[in-house]
């Protein structure tokens, strides 16, 4: 089946290639791992994306997480349109940013103070600098396949677009920076303990996605996060949960609430802007008070706490705060999707694994359990590419890489799941036939 018109997207991509490196403003959008040209989006509403050729798609990326309520939700639209009437930026304090900080502190279990920034990348870079300043140590531990934005320290064994493009260790990162980033396999406490023993009193921070979303969705094993917490406590290492994807998505208080482990610092990103460019980092008061101007660690930004972004984020977080039943619904509907995918895969072939928690889900084309980056990399990425394109042609927009999680929004209902399931049955069959 190849019923989609794609001419306008194709033309735009050709033009984009002339003016933008690789034709896109972020590598994962380029469809490099799945072939073909990226689809150019014109608008979206609820669970549907519409492209510049007039095609519609059921949306399973949701701007890589933030559209928890679905696209163009009326409460967020109203908050933004009210806010823009008062000008777009001041570079000065506002009441909104104070209310936003209070809301985040009330919702996220470990956060006592929070600093707003403009993206998840800024949040993770700032959190690491803060941990270094606070501890007086230089090294950090990150996990293979975890992605914490494109800051230099994190582009070592990185997931997401870095692995999708084949550059998990990016050129341009100095040897000096790289030597301070120590990596361990996800879900392996012994490996972390070894690194800590080999580097006594020199590790400032351990940063982890408490549920990984950037090597596909990978869940922490029972006791794993608790084990990391213990190691960090014993060795005075700042434990950082990167909740850019999981914060307010897996529960009102993020993965730390759901999994009941409190980090010292938390990084937040796109979700807290409801789709606007926002990030934040927060945590224990004594650590956060090390940030300038109350402390010596410098970090700043004209657009930080931007009034329009705060309005959008505040509207969405307030809604989630007052409607926590949404998390059960998201989990139920995503489990339904998982069950439908299991049936569809079983009917065609057996080499698959599905990881799901709340509204995050990944179908890996590998028959072994996927518990870390090495497991994820065993997936048949050619089969994934064929499946991706077959789904796209049937109007379902998946993340264009095996190494990304899908995110389900509250605008998806049983009817939408039925349509995705039908597309998956046909697409798996088509992809499998194409491969044999
Ligand atoms: N962390 C997101 C995907 N895993 C970022 C999306 C992007 O890199 O554009």
Coordinates of C-alpha atoms and ligand atoms in Angstrom, one line a residue:
X1 CA 0.0 0.0 0.0
X2 CA 1.4 3.4 -0.9
X3 CA -1.6 5.7 -1.0
X4 CA 0.0 8.9 0.4
X5 CA 0.6 12.0 -1.6
X6 CA 4.1 13.3 -0.6
X7 CA 4.9 15.9 -3.3
X8 CA 4.8 19.0 -1.1
X9 CA 6.9 17.3 1.7
X10 CA 9.4 16.2 -0.9
X11 CA 9.7 19.7 -2.4
X12 CA 10.1 21.3 1.0
X13 CA 12.7 18.8 2.0
X14 CA 14.7 19.6 -1.2
X15 CA 14.5 23.3 -0.4
X16 CA 15.4 22.7 3.3
X17 CA 18.5 20.8 2.2
X18 CA 19.8 24.0 0.6
X19 CA 19.5 26.1 3.7
X20 CA 19.5 23.8 6.8
X21 CA 22.2 21.2 7.5
X22 CA 20.6 17.9 6.5
X23 CA 17.4 19.7 5.9
X24 CA 16.2 19.5 9.5
X25 CA 16.7 21.3 12.8
X26 CA 17.2 18.2 14.8
X27 CA 18.7 15.0 13.4
X28 CA 16.1 12.5 14.5
X29 CA 13.6 14.1 12.2
X30 CA 15.5 13.3 9.1
X31 CA 14.1 9.8 8.6
X32 CA 17.8 8.7 7.9
X33 CA 17.3 5.4 9.8
X34 CA 14.1 4.5 8.0
X35 CA 14.6 5.8 4.5
X36 CA 12.6 8.3 2.5
X37 CA 11.9 12.0 3.1
X38 CA 10.6 13.5 6.3
X39 CA 7.0 14.5 6.4
X40 CA 6.4 18.2 6.8
X41 CA 3.7 18.9 9.3
X42 CA 1.2 21.7 8.8
X43 CA -0.9 21.4 12.0
X44 CA -2.3 19.0 14.6
X45 CA -5.3 18.5 16.7
X46 CA -6.0 15.9 19.4
X47 CA -4.4 12.6 18.3
X48 CA -4.0 13.7 14.7
X49 CA -1.2 15.3 12.7
X50 CA -1.8 16.8 9.3
X51 CA 0.9 17.2 6.7
X52 CA 1.5 19.7 3.9
X53 CA 0.1 17.2 1.4
X54 CA -3.2 16.9 3.2
X55 CA -2.5 13.5 4.8
X56 CA -3.5 12.8 8.4
X57 CA -1.7 10.5 10.8
X58 CA -2.4 9.1 14.3
X59 CA 0.3 10.7 16.3
X60 CA 2.4 8.5 18.6
X61 CA 5.4 10.8 19.1
X62 CA 3.6 13.9 20.5
X63 CA 6.6 16.2 20.1
X64 CA 8.7 13.6 21.9
X65 CA 6.6 13.7 25.0
X66 CA 5.0 17.0 25.9
X67 CA 1.6 16.7 24.3
X68 CA 0.2 14.6 27.1
X69 CA -3.3 15.9 26.6
X70 CA -3.0 15.7 22.8
X71 CA -2.4 18.5 20.3
X72 CA -3.8 22.0 20.5
X73 CA -5.6 21.4 23.8
X74 CA -8.0 24.2 24.5
X75 CA -6.8 25.0 28.0
X76 CA -3.2 25.4 26.8
X77 CA -4.3 27.4 23.7
X78 CA -6.3 29.8 25.9
X79 CA -3.4 30.2 28.4
X80 CA -1.0 31.1 25.5
X81 CA -3.4 33.4 23.7
X82 CA -4.1 35.3 27.0
X83 CA -0.4 35.5 27.8
X84 CA 0.8 36.9 24.4
X85 CA -1.4 39.9 24.9
X86 CA 0.9 41.1 27.6
X87 CA 4.1 40.9 25.4
X88 CA 6.4 38.0 24.7
X89 CA 9.4 38.5 26.9
X90 CA 10.6 40.8 29.7
X91 CA 13.9 39.3 30.9
X92 CA 12.6 40.3 34.3
X93 CA 10.8 38.5 37.1
X94 CA 7.0 37.7 36.8
X95 CA 4.4 36.3 39.1
X96 CA 3.8 33.4 36.7
X97 CA 7.2 32.0 37.1
X98 CA 6.9 32.0 40.9
X99 CA 3.6 30.1 40.7
X100 CA 5.1 27.7 38.2
X101 CA 8.0 27.0 40.5
X102 CA 5.6 26.5 43.4
X103 CA 3.6 24.0 41.3
X104 CA 6.6 22.0 40.3
X105 CA 7.8 21.9 43.9
X106 CA 4.4 20.7 45.0
X107 CA 4.2 18.0 42.3
X108 CA 7.7 16.5 42.1
X109 CA 8.6 14.6 45.4
X110 CA 12.3 15.5 45.6
X111 CA 12.2 19.1 44.3
X112 CA 12.5 21.8 47.0
X113 CA 13.7 24.6 44.7
X114 CA 13.7 24.9 40.9
X115 CA 15.4 27.1 38.3
X116 CA 13.7 27.5 34.9
X117 CA 15.8 27.3 31.7
X118 CA 14.8 26.9 28.0
X119 CA 15.4 23.2 27.1
X120 CA 16.2 19.8 28.5
X121 CA 19.8 20.2 27.2
X122 CA 20.2 23.4 29.2
X123 CA 18.8 21.7 32.3
X124 CA 21.1 18.7 32.2
X125 CA 24.2 20.8 31.4
X126 CA 23.3 23.2 34.3
X127 CA 22.6 20.3 36.7
X128 CA 26.0 18.7 36.0
X129 CA 27.8 22.1 36.5
X130 CA 25.9 22.5 39.8
X131 CA 26.8 19.0 41.0
X132 CA 30.5 19.7 40.1
X133 CA 30.5 23.0 41.9
X134 CA 28.7 21.6 44.9
X135 CA 30.9 18.6 45.4
X136 CA 34.2 20.0 44.1
X137 CA 34.6 16.9 41.9
X138 CA 34.8 16.6 38.1
X139 CA 33.8 13.2 36.9
X140 CA 30.2 12.1 36.1
X141 CA 28.7 8.7 35.4
X142 CA 26.1 8.3 32.6
X143 CA 24.6 5.2 31.2
X144 CA 25.1 3.7 27.7
X145 CA 22.1 4.5 25.5
X146 CA 20.8 7.2 27.8
X147 CA 20.6 10.7 26.2
X148 CA 20.6 13.9 28.1
X149 CA 20.5 16.4 25.3
X150 CA 23.5 17.5 23.3
X151 CA 25.8 19.0 25.9
X152 CA 29.4 17.9 25.4
X153 CA 29.6 15.8 28.6
X154 CA 26.6 13.7 27.4
X155 CA 27.6 12.8 23.9
X156 CA 29.5 9.7 25.0
X157 CA 27.7 6.4 24.3
X158 CA 24.6 8.5 23.8
X159 CA 21.2 7.2 22.6
X160 CA 18.4 8.9 20.6
X161 CA 19.5 10.7 17.4
X162 CA 23.2 10.2 18.3
X163 CA 22.9 6.4 17.9
X164 CA 20.3 6.7 15.2
X165 CA 22.8 8.7 13.1
X166 CA 25.6 6.4 14.2
X167 CA 27.5 9.0 16.3
X168 CA 27.1 7.9 19.9
X169 CA 30.5 9.6 20.6
X170 CA 30.4 12.9 18.7
X171 CA 33.4 14.5 17.1
X172 CA 33.9 18.0 18.6
X173 CA 33.8 16.8 22.2
X174 CA 37.3 17.4 23.6
X175 CA 39.3 14.5 25.1
X176 CA 39.3 16.5 28.3
X177 CA 35.6 16.5 28.5
X178 CA 35.2 12.9 27.4
X179 CA 37.6 11.7 30.1
X180 CA 35.4 13.1 32.8
X181 CA 32.3 11.1 31.6
X182 CA 32.4 7.5 32.8
X183 CA 29.8 5.2 31.3
X184 CA 28.1 2.1 32.6
X185 CA 25.6 -0.3 31.2
X186 CA 22.0 0.4 32.2
X187 CA 20.5 -1.9 34.8
X188 CA 23.9 -3.2 36.1
X189 CA 24.6 -2.1 39.7
X190 CA 27.9 -4.1 39.9
X191 CA 29.3 -2.1 36.9
X192 CA 28.5 1.2 38.7
X193 CA 30.0 0.0 42.0
X194 CA 33.2 -0.9 40.1
X195 CA 33.5 2.6 38.5
X196 CA 32.9 4.2 41.9
X197 CA 35.6 2.0 43.5
X198 CA 38.1 2.8 40.7
X199 CA 37.5 6.6 41.1
X200 CA 37.4 7.3 44.8
X201 CA 36.2 10.8 45.8
X202 CA 36.2 12.1 42.2
X203 CA 32.6 11.5 41.0
X204 CA 30.4 14.5 41.3
X205 CA 27.2 13.1 39.8
X206 CA 25.5 10.1 38.4
X207 CA 22.9 11.1 35.8
X208 CA 20.2 8.6 34.6
X209 CA 16.9 8.4 32.9
X210 CA 14.9 6.6 35.6
X211 CA 13.0 5.0 32.8
X212 CA 15.1 5.2 29.6
X213 CA 13.3 6.6 26.5
X214 CA 16.3 7.3 24.3
X215 CA 17.3 3.7 23.4
X216 CA 13.7 2.8 23.0
X217 CA 11.7 2.5 26.2
X218 CA 13.8 0.5 28.7
X219 CA 12.6 0.0 32.3
X220 CA 14.8 -0.2 35.4
X221 CA 14.9 -3.6 37.0
X222 CA 13.4 -4.0 40.4
X223 CA 15.8 -2.6 43.0
X224 CA 18.1 -0.9 40.4
X225 CA 17.3 2.7 41.2
X226 CA 17.3 2.0 44.9
X227 CA 20.7 0.5 44.5
X228 CA 22.0 3.6 42.7
X229 CA 20.5 5.7 45.5
X230 CA 22.5 3.7 48.1
X231 CA 25.8 4.0 46.2
X232 CA 25.3 7.7 45.8
X233 CA 24.5 8.2 49.4
X234 CA 27.5 6.1 50.5
X235 CA 29.9 8.0 48.3
X236 CA 28.4 11.5 48.4
X237 CA 27.6 11.5 44.7
X238 CA 24.8 13.7 43.5
X239 CA 22.1 11.5 42.0
X240 CA 20.4 13.2 39.1
X241 CA 17.2 11.8 37.5
X242 CA 16.8 13.1 34.0
X243 CA 13.0 13.3 33.8
X244 CA 12.8 15.3 30.6
X245 CA 10.6 12.5 29.2
X246 CA 9.2 10.9 32.3
X247 CA 8.4 14.0 34.4
X248 CA 4.6 14.6 34.7
X249 CA 4.2 11.8 32.0
X250 CA 4.5 8.6 34.1
X251 CA 2.8 10.2 37.2
X252 CA 1.9 13.5 38.6
X253 CA 5.4 13.5 40.2
X254 CA 7.2 11.7 37.4
X255 CA 9.1 8.4 37.5
X256 CA 10.4 9.3 41.0
X257 CA 6.9 9.2 42.3
X258 CA 5.9 6.1 40.4
X259 CA 9.1 4.2 41.3
X260 CA 9.5 5.7 44.8
X261 CA 13.1 6.7 44.6
X262 CA 14.1 10.3 45.3
X263 CA 17.1 11.8 43.4
X264 CA 19.1 14.8 44.7
X265 CA 18.5 16.8 41.5
X266 CA 15.9 16.4 38.7
X267 CA 16.1 17.7 35.2
X268 CA 12.9 18.6 33.4
X269 CA 12.3 19.6 29.8
X270 CA 9.8 20.1 27.0
X271 CA 6.9 18.6 29.0
X272 CA 6.8 21.5 31.5
X273 CA 6.2 23.9 28.6
X274 CA 3.3 21.9 27.3
X275 CA 5.0 22.1 23.9
X276 CA 6.8 25.5 24.3
X277 CA 10.6 25.5 24.6
X278 CA 11.2 25.1 28.4
X279 CA 13.4 23.2 30.8
X280 CA 14.2 23.3 34.5
X281 CA 16.4 21.7 37.0
X282 CA 15.6 21.4 40.7
X283 CA 16.2 19.5 43.9
X284 CA 17.4 19.7 47.4
X285 CA 17.5 23.3 48.8
X286 CA 21.1 23.1 49.9
X287 CA 22.3 22.0 46.5
X288 CA 20.0 24.5 44.6
X289 CA 21.2 27.4 46.8
X290 CA 24.6 26.8 45.2
X291 CA 23.2 28.4 42.0
X292 CA 24.0 32.1 41.4
X293 CA 22.9 34.6 42.7
X294 CA 22.4 32.7 46.0
X295 CA 25.6 30.6 45.4
X296 CA 28.7 30.6 43.3
X297 CA 27.7 28.3 40.3
X298 CA 26.8 30.6 37.4
X299 CA 23.9 29.9 35.1
X300 CA 21.6 32.4 33.4
X301 CA 19.2 33.1 30.5
X302 CA 17.2 36.1 29.1
X303 CA 14.4 33.8 28.1
X304 CA 14.3 31.7 31.2
X305 CA 10.9 31.8 32.8
X306 CA 9.5 33.3 29.6
X307 CA 5.9 34.5 30.2
X308 CA 4.3 32.7 27.3
X309 CA 6.1 29.4 28.0
X310 CA 5.2 29.7 31.7
X311 CA 1.6 30.2 30.9
X312 CA 1.5 27.1 28.6
X313 CA 3.3 24.9 31.1
X314 CA 1.4 26.1 34.1
X315 CA -1.9 25.4 32.3
X316 CA -0.9 21.8 31.5
X317 CA 0.7 21.0 34.8
X318 CA -2.2 22.4 36.7
X319 CA -4.6 20.3 34.7
X320 CA -2.5 17.2 35.4
X321 CA -2.3 18.1 39.1
X322 CA -6.0 18.3 39.3
X323 CA -6.8 15.3 37.1
X324 CA -4.5 12.6 38.3
X325 CA -6.9 9.8 37.1
X326 CA -5.5 10.6 33.7
X327 CA -2.4 8.5 34.5
X328 CA -4.5 5.3 35.1
X329 CA -6.3 6.0 31.8
X330 CA -3.1 6.5 29.9
X331 CA -1.6 3.3 31.4
X332 CA -4.8 1.4 30.5
X333 CA -5.0 2.6 26.9
X334 CA -1.3 2.0 26.4
X335 CA -1.6 -1.5 27.8
X336 CA -4.4 -2.1 25.3
X337 CA -2.1 -1.0 22.5
X338 CA 0.6 -3.3 23.9
X339 CA -1.8 -6.3 23.9
X340 CA -2.9 -5.5 20.3
X341 CA 0.7 -5.3 19.2
X342 CA 1.5 -8.6 20.9
X343 CA -1.4 -10.2 19.0
X344 CA -0.3 -8.6 15.7
X345 CA 3.3 -9.7 16.2
X346 CA 2.4 -13.2 17.2
X347 CA 0.4 -13.7 14.1
X348 CA 3.4 -12.8 11.9
X349 CA 6.7 -13.6 13.6
X350 CA 8.1 -14.1 17.1
X351 CA 11.2 -11.9 17.1
X352 CA 9.9 -9.0 19.1
X353 CA 9.9 -7.6 22.6
X354 CA 7.6 -4.9 23.9
X355 CA 8.5 -2.6 26.8
X356 CA 5.8 -0.5 28.3
X357 CA 5.3 1.6 31.4
X358 CA 2.4 4.1 31.7
X359 CA 2.1 5.9 28.4
X360 CA 5.6 5.1 27.1
X361 CA 6.0 2.0 24.8
X362 CA 8.5 0.5 22.4
X363 CA 8.3 -2.4 20.1
X364 CA 11.8 -3.9 19.5
X365 CA 12.4 -6.3 16.7
X366 CA 14.4 -8.6 19.0
X367 CA 13.3 -11.7 20.7
X368 CA 15.5 -11.2 23.8
X369 CA 14.4 -9.0 26.7
X370 CA 15.6 -5.4 26.2
X371 CA 17.2 -4.2 29.5
X372 CA 20.1 -2.1 28.3
X373 CA 21.7 -0.5 25.2
X374 CA 23.4 -3.7 24.0
X375 CA 20.1 -5.5 24.1
X376 CA 18.4 -2.7 22.2
X377 CA 21.1 -2.7 19.5
X378 CA 20.3 -6.4 18.8
X379 CA 17.1 -5.3 17.2
X380 CA 16.5 -5.8 13.5
X381 CA 16.6 -2.1 12.4
X382 CA 15.9 -3.1 8.7
X383 CA 12.7 -4.7 9.8
X384 CA 11.9 -1.7 11.9
X385 CA 12.4 0.6 8.9
X386 CA 10.1 -1.5 6.8
X387 CA 7.5 -1.5 9.6
X388 CA 7.8 2.2 10.1
X389 CA 7.2 3.0 6.4
X390 CA 4.3 0.6 6.2
X391 CA 2.7 2.2 9.3
X392 CA 3.3 5.7 7.9
X393 CA 1.6 4.8 4.6
X394 CA -1.4 3.6 6.7
X395 CA -1.6 6.9 8.6
X396 CA 0.3 6.1 11.8
X397 CA 3.2 8.3 12.7
X398 CA 5.8 6.4 14.7
X399 CA 9.2 7.7 15.9
X400 CA 11.5 7.3 12.9
X401 CA 14.0 5.2 14.8
X402 CA 14.1 1.9 16.7
X403 CA 15.9 3.7 19.5
X404 CA 13.1 6.0 20.6
X405 CA 10.1 5.5 22.9
X406 CA 6.6 6.2 21.7
X407 CA 4.4 8.5 23.8
X408 CA 0.6 8.1 24.0
X409 CA -1.6 11.1 24.6
X410 CA -4.8 11.3 26.5
X411 CA -6.6 12.1 23.3
X412 CA -6.2 8.5 22.1
X413 CA -9.2 6.4 22.7
X414 CA -10.3 2.8 22.1
X415 CA -11.3 3.7 18.6
X416 CA -7.8 5.1 17.9
X417 CA -6.2 2.0 19.3
X418 CA -8.3 -0.1 17.0
X419 CA -7.1 1.8 14.0
X420 CA -3.4 1.6 15.1
X421 CA -3.9 -2.2 15.7
X422 CA -5.3 -2.7 12.2
X423 CA -2.4 -0.7 10.7
X424 CA 0.1 -2.7 12.8
X425 CA -1.3 -6.1 11.7
X426 CA -1.1 -5.1 8.0
X427 CA 2.3 -3.4 8.4
X428 CA 3.9 -6.2 10.2
X429 CA 2.8 -8.6 7.5
X430 CA 4.0 -6.3 4.8
X431 CA 7.3 -5.6 6.5
X432 CA 7.9 -9.3 7.1
X433 CA 7.1 -10.2 3.5
X434 CA 9.5 -7.5 2.2
X435 CA 12.3 -8.9 4.3
X436 CA 11.9 -12.5 3.2
Ligands
LIG1 N1 15.1 13.4 23.3 C1 14.3 13.6 22.1 C2 14.3 12.3 21.4 N2 14.7 11.2 22.0 C3 14.8 14.7 21.4 C4 14.2 14.9 20.0 C5 15.3 15.4 19.2 O1 16.5 15.1 19.4 O2 14.9 16.1 18.3

